[in-house]
Structures are given as C-alpha cells and as structure tokens.
PDB file of C-alpha atoms in Angstrom:
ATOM      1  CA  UNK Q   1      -5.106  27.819  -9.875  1.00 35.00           C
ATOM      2  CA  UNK Q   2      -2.059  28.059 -12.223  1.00 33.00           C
ATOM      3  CA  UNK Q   3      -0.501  24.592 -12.942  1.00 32.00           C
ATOM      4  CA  UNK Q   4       2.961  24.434 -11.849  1.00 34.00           C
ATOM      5  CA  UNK Q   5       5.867  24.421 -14.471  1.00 34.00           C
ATOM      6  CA  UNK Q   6       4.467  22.494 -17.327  1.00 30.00           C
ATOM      7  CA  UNK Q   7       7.309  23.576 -19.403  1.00 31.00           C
ATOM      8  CA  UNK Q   8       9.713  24.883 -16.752  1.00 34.00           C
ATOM      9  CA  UNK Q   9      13.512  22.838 -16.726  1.00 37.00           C
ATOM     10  CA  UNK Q  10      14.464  23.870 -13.353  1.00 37.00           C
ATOM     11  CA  UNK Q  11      11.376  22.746 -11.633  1.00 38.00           C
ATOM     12  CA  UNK Q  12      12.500  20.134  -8.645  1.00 34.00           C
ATOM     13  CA  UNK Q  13       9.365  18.121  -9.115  1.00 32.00           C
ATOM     14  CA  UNK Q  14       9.800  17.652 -12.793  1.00 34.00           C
ATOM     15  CA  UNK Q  15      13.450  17.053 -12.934  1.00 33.00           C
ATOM     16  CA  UNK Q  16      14.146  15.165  -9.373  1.00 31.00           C
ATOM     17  CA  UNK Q  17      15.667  11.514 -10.771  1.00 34.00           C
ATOM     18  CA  UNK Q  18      15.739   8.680  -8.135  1.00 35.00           C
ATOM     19  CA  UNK Q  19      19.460   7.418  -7.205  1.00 32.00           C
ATOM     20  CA  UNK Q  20      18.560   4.215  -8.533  1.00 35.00           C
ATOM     21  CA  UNK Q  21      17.871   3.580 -12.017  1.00 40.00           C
ATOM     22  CA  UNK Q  22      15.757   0.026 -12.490  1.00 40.00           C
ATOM     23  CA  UNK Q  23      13.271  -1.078 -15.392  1.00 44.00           C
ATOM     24  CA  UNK Q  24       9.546  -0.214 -14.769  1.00 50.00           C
ATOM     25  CA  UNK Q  25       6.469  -2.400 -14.958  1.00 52.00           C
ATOM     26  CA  UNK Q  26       5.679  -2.164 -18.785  1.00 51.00           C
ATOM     27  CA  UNK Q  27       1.722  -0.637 -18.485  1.00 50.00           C
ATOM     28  CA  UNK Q  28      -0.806  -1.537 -21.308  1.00 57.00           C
ATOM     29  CA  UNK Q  29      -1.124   0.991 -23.944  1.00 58.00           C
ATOM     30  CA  UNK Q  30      -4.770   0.856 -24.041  1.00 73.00           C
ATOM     31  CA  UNK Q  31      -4.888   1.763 -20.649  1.00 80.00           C
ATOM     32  CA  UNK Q  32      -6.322   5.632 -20.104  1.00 93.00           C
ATOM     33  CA  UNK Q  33      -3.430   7.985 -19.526  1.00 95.00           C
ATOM     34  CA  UNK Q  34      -5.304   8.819 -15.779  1.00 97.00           C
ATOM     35  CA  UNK Q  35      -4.678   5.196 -15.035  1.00 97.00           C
ATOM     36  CA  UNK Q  36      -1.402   5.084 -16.592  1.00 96.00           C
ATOM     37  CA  UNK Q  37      -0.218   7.713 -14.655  1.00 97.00           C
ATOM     38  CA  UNK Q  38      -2.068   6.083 -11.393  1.00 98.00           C
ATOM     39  CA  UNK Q  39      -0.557   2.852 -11.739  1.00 97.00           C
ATOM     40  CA  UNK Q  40       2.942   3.873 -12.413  1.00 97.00           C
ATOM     41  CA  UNK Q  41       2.676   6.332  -9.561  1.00 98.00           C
ATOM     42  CA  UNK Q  42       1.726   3.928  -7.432  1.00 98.00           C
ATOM     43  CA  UNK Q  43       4.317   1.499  -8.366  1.00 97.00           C
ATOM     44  CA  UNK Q  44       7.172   3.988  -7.665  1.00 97.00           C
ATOM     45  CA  UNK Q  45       6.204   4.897  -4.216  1.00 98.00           C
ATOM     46  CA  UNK Q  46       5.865   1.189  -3.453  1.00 98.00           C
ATOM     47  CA  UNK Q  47       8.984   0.945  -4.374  1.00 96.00           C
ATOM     48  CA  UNK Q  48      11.070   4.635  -3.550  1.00 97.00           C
ATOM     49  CA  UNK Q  49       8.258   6.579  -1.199  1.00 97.00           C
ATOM     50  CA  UNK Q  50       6.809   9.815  -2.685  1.00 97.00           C
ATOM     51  CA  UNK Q  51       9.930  11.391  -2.902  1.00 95.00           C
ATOM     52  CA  UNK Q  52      11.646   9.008  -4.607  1.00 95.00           C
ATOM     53  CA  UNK Q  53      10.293   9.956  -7.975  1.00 96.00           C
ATOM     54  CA  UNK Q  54       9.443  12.524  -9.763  1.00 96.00           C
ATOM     55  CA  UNK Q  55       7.086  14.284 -12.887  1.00 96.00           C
ATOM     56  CA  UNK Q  56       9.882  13.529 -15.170  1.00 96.00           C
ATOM     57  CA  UNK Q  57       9.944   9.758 -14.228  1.00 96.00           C
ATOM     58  CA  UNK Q  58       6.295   8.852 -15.312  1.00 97.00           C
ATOM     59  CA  UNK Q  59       6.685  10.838 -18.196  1.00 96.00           C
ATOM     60  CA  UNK Q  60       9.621   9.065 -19.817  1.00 95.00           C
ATOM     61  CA  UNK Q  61       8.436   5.759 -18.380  1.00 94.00           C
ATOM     62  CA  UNK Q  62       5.058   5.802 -19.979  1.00 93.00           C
ATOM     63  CA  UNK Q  63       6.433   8.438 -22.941  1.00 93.00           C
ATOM     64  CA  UNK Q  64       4.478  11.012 -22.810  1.00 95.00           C
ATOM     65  CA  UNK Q  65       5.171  14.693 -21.488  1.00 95.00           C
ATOM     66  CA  UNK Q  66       4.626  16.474 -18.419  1.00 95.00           C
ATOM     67  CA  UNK Q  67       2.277  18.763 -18.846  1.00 95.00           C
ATOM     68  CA  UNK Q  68      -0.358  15.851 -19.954  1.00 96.00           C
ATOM     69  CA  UNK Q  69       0.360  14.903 -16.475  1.00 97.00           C
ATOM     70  CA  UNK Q  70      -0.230  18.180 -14.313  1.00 97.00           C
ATOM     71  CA  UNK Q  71      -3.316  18.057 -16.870  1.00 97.00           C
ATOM     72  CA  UNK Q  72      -4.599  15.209 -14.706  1.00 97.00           C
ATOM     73  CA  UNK Q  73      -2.953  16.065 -11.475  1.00 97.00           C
ATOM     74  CA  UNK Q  74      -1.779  19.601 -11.494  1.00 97.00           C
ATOM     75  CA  UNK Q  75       0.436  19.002  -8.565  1.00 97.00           C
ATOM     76  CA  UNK Q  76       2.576  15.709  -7.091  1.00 97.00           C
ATOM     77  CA  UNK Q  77       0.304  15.916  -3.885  1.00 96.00           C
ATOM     78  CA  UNK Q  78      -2.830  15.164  -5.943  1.00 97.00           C
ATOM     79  CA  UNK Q  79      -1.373  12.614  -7.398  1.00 98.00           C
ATOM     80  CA  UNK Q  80      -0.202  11.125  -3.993  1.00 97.00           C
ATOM     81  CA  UNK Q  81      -3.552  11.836  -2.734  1.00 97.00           C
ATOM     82  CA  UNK Q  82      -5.495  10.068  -5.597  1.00 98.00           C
ATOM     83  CA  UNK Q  83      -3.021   7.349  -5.603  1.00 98.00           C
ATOM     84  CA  UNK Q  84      -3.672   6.561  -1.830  1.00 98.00           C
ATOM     85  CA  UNK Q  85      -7.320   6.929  -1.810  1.00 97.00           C
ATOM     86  CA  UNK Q  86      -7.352   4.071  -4.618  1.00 98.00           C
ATOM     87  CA  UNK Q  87      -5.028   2.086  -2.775  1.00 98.00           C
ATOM     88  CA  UNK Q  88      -7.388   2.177   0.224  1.00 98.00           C
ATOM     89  CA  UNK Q  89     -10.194   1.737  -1.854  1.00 98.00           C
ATOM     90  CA  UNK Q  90      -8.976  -1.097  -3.447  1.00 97.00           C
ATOM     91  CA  UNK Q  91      -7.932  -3.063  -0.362  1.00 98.00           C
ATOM     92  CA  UNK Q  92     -10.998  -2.631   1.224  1.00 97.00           C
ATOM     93  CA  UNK Q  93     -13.051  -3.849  -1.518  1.00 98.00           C
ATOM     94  CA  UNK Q  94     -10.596  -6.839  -1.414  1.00 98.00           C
ATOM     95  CA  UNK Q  95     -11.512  -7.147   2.633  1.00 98.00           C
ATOM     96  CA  UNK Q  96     -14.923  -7.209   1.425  1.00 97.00           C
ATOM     97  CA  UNK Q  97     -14.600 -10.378  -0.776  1.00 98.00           C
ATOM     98  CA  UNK Q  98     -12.466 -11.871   2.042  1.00 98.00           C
ATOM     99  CA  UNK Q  99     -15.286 -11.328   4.274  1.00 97.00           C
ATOM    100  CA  UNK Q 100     -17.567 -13.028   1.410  1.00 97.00           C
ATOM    101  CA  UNK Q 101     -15.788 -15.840  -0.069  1.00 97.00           C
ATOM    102  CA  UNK Q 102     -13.487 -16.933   3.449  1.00 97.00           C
ATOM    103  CA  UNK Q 103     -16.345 -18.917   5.928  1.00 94.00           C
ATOM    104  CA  UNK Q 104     -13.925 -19.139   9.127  1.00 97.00           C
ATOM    105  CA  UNK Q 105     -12.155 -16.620  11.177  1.00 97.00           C
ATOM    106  CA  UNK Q 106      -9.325 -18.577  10.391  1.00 96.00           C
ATOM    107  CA  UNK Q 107      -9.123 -18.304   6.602  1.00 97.00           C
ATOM    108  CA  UNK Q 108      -9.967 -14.730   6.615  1.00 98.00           C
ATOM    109  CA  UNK Q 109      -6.310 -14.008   8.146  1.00 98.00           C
ATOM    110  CA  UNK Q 110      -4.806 -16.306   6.211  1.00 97.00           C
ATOM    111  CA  UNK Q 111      -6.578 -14.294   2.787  1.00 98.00           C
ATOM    112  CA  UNK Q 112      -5.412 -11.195   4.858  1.00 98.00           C
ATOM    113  CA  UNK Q 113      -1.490 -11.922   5.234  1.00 98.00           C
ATOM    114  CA  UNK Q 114      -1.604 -13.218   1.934  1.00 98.00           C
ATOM    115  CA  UNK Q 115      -2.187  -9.816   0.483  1.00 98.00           C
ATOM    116  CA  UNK Q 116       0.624  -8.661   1.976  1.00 98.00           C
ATOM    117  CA  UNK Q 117       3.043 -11.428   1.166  1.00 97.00           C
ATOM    118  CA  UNK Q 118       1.553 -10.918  -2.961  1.00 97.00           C
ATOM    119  CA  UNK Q 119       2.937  -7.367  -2.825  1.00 97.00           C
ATOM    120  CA  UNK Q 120       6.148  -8.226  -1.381  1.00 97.00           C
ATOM    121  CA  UNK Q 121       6.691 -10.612  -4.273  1.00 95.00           C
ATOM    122  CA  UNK Q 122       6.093  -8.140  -6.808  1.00 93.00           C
ATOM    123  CA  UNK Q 123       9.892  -6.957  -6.986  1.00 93.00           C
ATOM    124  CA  UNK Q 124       9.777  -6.579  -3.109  1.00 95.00           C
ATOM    125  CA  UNK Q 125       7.085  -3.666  -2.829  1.00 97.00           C
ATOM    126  CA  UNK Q 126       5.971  -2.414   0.389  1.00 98.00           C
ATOM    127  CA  UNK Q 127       2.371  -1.612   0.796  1.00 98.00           C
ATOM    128  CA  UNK Q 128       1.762   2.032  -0.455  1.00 98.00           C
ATOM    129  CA  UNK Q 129       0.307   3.166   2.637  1.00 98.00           C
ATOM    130  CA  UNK Q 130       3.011   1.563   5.042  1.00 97.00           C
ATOM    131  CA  UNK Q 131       5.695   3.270   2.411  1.00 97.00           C
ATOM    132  CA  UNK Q 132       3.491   6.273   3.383  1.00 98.00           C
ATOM    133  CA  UNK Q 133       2.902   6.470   6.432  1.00 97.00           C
ATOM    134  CA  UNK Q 134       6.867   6.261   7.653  1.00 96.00           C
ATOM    135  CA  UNK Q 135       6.966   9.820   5.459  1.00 96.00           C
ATOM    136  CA  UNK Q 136       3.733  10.804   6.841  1.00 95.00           C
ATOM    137  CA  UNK Q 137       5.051  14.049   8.415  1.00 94.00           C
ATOM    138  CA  UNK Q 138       6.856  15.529   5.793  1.00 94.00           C
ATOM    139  CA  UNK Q 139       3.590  15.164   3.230  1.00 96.00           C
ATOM    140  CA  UNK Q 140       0.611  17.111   2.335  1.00 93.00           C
ATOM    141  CA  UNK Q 141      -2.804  17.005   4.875  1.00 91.00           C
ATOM    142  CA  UNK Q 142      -4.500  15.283   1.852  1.00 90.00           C
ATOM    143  CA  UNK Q 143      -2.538  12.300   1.520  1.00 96.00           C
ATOM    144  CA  UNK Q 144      -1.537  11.968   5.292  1.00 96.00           C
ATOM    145  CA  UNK Q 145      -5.695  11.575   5.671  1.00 95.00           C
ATOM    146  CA  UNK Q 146      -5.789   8.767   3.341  1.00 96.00           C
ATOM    147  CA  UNK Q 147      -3.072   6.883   4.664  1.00 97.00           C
ATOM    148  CA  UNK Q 148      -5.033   7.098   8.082  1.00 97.00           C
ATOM    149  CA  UNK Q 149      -8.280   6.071   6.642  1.00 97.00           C
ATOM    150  CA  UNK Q 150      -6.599   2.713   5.334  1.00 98.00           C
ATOM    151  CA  UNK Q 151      -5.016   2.011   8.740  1.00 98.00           C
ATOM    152  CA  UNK Q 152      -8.439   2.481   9.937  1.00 98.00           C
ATOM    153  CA  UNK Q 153      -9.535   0.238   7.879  1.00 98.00           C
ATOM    154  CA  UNK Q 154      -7.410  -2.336   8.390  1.00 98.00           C
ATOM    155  CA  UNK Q 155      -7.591  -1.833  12.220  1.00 98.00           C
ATOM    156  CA  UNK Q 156     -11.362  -2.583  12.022  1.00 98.00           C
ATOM    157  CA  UNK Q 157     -11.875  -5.168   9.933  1.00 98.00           C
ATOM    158  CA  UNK Q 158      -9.319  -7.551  11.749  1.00 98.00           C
ATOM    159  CA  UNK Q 159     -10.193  -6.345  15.152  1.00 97.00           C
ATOM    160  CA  UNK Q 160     -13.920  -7.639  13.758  1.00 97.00           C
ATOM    161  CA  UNK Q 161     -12.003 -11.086  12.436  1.00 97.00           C
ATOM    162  CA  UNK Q 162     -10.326 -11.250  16.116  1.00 96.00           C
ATOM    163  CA  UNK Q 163     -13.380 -11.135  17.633  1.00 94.00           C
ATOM    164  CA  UNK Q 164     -15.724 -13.290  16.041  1.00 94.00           C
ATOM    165  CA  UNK Q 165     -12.735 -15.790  16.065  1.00 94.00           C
ATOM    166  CA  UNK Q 166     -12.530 -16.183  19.622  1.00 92.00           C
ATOM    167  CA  UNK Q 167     -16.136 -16.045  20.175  1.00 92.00           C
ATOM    168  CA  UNK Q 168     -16.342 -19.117  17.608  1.00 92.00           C
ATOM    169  CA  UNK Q 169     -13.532 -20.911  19.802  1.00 92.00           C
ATOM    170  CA  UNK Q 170     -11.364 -20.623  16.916  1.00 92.00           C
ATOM    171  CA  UNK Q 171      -8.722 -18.462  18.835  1.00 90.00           C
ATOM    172  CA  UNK Q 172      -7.499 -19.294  22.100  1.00 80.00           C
ATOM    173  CA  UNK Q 173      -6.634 -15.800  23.536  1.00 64.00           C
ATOM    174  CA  UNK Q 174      -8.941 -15.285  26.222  1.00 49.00           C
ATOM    175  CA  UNK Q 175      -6.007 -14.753  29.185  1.00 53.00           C
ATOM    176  CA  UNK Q 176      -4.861 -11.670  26.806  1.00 60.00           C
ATOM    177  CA  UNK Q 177      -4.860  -8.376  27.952  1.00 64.00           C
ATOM    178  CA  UNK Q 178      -5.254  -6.991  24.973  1.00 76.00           C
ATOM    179  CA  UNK Q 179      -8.456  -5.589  23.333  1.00 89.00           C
ATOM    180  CA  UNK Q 180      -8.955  -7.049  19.749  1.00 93.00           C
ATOM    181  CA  UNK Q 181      -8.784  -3.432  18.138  1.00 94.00           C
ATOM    182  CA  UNK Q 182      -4.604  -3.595  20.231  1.00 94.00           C
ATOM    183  CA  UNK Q 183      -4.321  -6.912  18.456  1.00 94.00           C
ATOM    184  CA  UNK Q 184      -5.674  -6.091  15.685  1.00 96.00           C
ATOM    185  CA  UNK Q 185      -2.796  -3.036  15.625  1.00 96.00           C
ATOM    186  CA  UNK Q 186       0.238  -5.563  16.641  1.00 95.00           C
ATOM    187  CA  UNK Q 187      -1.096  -7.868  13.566  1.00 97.00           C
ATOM    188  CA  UNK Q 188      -0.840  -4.859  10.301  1.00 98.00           C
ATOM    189  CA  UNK Q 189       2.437  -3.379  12.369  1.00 98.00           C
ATOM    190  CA  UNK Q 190       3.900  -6.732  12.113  1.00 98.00           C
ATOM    191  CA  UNK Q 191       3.884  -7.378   8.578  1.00 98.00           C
ATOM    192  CA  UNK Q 192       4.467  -3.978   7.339  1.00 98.00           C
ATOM    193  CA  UNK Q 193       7.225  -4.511   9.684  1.00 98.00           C
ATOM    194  CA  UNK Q 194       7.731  -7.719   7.746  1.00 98.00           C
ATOM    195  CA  UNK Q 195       7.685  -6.168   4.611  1.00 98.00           C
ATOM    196  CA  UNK Q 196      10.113  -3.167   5.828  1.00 98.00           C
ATOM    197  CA  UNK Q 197      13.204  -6.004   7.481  1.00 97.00           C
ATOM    198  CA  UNK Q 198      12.188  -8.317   4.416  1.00 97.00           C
ATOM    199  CA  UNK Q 199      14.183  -5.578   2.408  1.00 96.00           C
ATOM    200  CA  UNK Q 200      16.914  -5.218   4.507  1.00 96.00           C
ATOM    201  CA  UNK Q 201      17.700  -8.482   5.179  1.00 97.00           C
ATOM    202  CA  UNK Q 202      17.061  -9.742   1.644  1.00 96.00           C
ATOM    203  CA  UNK Q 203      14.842 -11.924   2.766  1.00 96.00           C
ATOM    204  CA  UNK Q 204      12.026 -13.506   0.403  1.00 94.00           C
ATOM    205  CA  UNK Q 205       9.417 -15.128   2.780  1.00 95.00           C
ATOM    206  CA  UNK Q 206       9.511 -13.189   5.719  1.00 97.00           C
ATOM    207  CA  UNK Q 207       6.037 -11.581   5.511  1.00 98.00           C
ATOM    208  CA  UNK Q 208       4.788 -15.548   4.927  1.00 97.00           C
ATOM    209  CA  UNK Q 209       6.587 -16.461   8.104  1.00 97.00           C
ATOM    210  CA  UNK Q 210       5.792 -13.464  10.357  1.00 98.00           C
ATOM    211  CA  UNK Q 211       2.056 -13.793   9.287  1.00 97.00           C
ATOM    212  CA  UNK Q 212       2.205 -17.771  10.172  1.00 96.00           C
ATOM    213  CA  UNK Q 213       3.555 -16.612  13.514  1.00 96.00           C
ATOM    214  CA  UNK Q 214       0.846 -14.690  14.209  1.00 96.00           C
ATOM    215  CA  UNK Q 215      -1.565 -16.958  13.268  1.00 95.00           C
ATOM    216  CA  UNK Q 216       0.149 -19.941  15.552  1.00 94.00           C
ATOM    217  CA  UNK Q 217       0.129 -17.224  18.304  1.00 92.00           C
ATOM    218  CA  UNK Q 218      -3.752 -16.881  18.339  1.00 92.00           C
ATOM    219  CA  UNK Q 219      -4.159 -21.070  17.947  1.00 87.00           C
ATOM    220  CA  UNK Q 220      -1.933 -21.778  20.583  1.00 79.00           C
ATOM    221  CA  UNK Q 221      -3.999 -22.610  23.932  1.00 67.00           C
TER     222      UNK Q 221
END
C-alpha cells in the first residue's frame, strides 16, 4: 500500500493546524519515536478529538518529520486505532490492579472515579475513548471497534463491582429496577459526562463530586 503524502504540502492530514495554539506535554527524548508519536497522539485527542490535530502537529511538537511518522503509522486512522487499543489496554490493566490491591466493593469505585478525576486534572483531558466515542460516526471501523471494546470493558467490570457490592450488603439498592450491567452504564456516562460539563463550565472538581454522588446514591438505604 503506498504511504500517503510523505512529502506532499497540500495534503489535509499533514497540514490541518488546530484553531488553538497551546504548549504540549514536553515527551522524554529517550523515549522510542513509536511511543513518542503514541503519547503525543494520544494527548491531542484528549484534548482536540481526532480531528483536532494533524501529521504536521506531532511532527513539529516532537521535531521530527512526517514521513518518520507515516513510517510507523502510514495513515491517521492507524494511528487512532493504535492509540485507542493502548488506551483500552492500559485501563484495563489498571482495573486489574484495582481488582487486586482494593479489598471492598466500596474502594474499588472509589479507585475507579479516581481515574477519571486524574485525567481531568491533567490540563482538563477527557478520557480518549469518551473524546472518541462522541466522533464515533464520522471515524474509521478500526478505531470505532476499539472505542467499543473499552466501553465494554468498563461496562463489565463495574457491573461485576455492583454486584458483588450488594451481595456483600455494601450497597443498598435492592428496590432498583435496574440491572447492575444499566447501572453500571449510568455510572461511566456520568463522569464522562462529568468530564465533558467540567469543561464547559470551568469547573475543576466536578468529576470528584459527580463520582461522590454516585457513590452516596448506592450507600443510601
């Protein structure tokens, strides 16, 4: 498959610049470009979506040029894709060591919100695949599959948290209608909600106050 425009000037892809110029993360130098390239990547659509940013970005950011990029990723929607598979990767390794390290239902969504409210702190990120997933129609198969997978994820693992919660009397939601796996759906909605209004409303501890919300919600007899 030909690699698209390595040296081209008029290619959209390469020469796209976001409306908003800020500083970006500073990235180790003795990092591997493939990671470089990863981690900035995944920085800018945390912060302006996948189209938000462009070839031309990373290279200047992390100086080098272009086509050592589409020599790791020969188009932007492999680079989404890897980026997002990572990302999901990633978190649910870290939902692993939640599962390991936090004893009680309890503490295990407490760990949980937490890594939502740590992103949110870093210069007001969204979670990559909540960033994703509101442009999920207008992107490639590849990365519209991974952003599913981590929702999956996340639906799973809490809806497993839920459950063993309110078997262990820890949760007091036994009137509820809802199934944990529906519960488990309203709690990841609500703080990539959080995340989302957070922005807008310029507020820095909403995600910490949603997510104590939620928690008081299950407590609450």
């Amino acid at each position: 498959m030909a690699l698209p425009c390595p040296e081209r000037n008029d290619c959209q892809i390469c020469t796209y610049t976001p409306f908003v110029e800020v500083s970006m993360t500073v990235l180790p130098l003795n990092v591997p470009t493939r990671d470089r390239i990863l981690d900035l990547a995944e920085e800018l659509i945390q912060r302006y979506g996948y189209n938000g940013f462009s070839y031309d970005d990373i290279a200047r950011s992390i100086s080098i040029r272009k086509p050592s990029i589409h020599y790791h990723f020969a188009t932007k929607a492999e680079l989404g894709a890897a980026v997002a598979h990572r990302y999901t990767e990633r978190f649910a390794n870290t939902l692993q060591t939640i599962t390991d390290t936090q004893k009680t239902a309890h503490s295990q969504l407490q760990a949980y919100i937490e890594l939502f409210a740590q992103t949110y702190r870093r210069d007001r990120r969204l979670c990559l695949c909540g960033m994703l997933g509101a442009e999920a129609e207008a992107l490639p198969q590849g990365m519209r599959g991974e952003i599913y997978q981590f929702f999956l994820i996340n639906q799973e693992w809490l809806a497993c948290v839920l459950r063993r919660g309110k078997e262990d009397g820890e949760f007091f939601c036994a009137e509820s209608p809802e199934s944990p796996e529906s519960r488990a759906l309203l709690f990841v909605a609500s703080l990539e909600g959080a995340m989302v209004l957070g922005r807008g409303l310029e507020a820095s501890n909403l995600v910490e106050e949603v997510g104590l919300a939620l928690l008081a919600d299950l407590t609450k007899r």
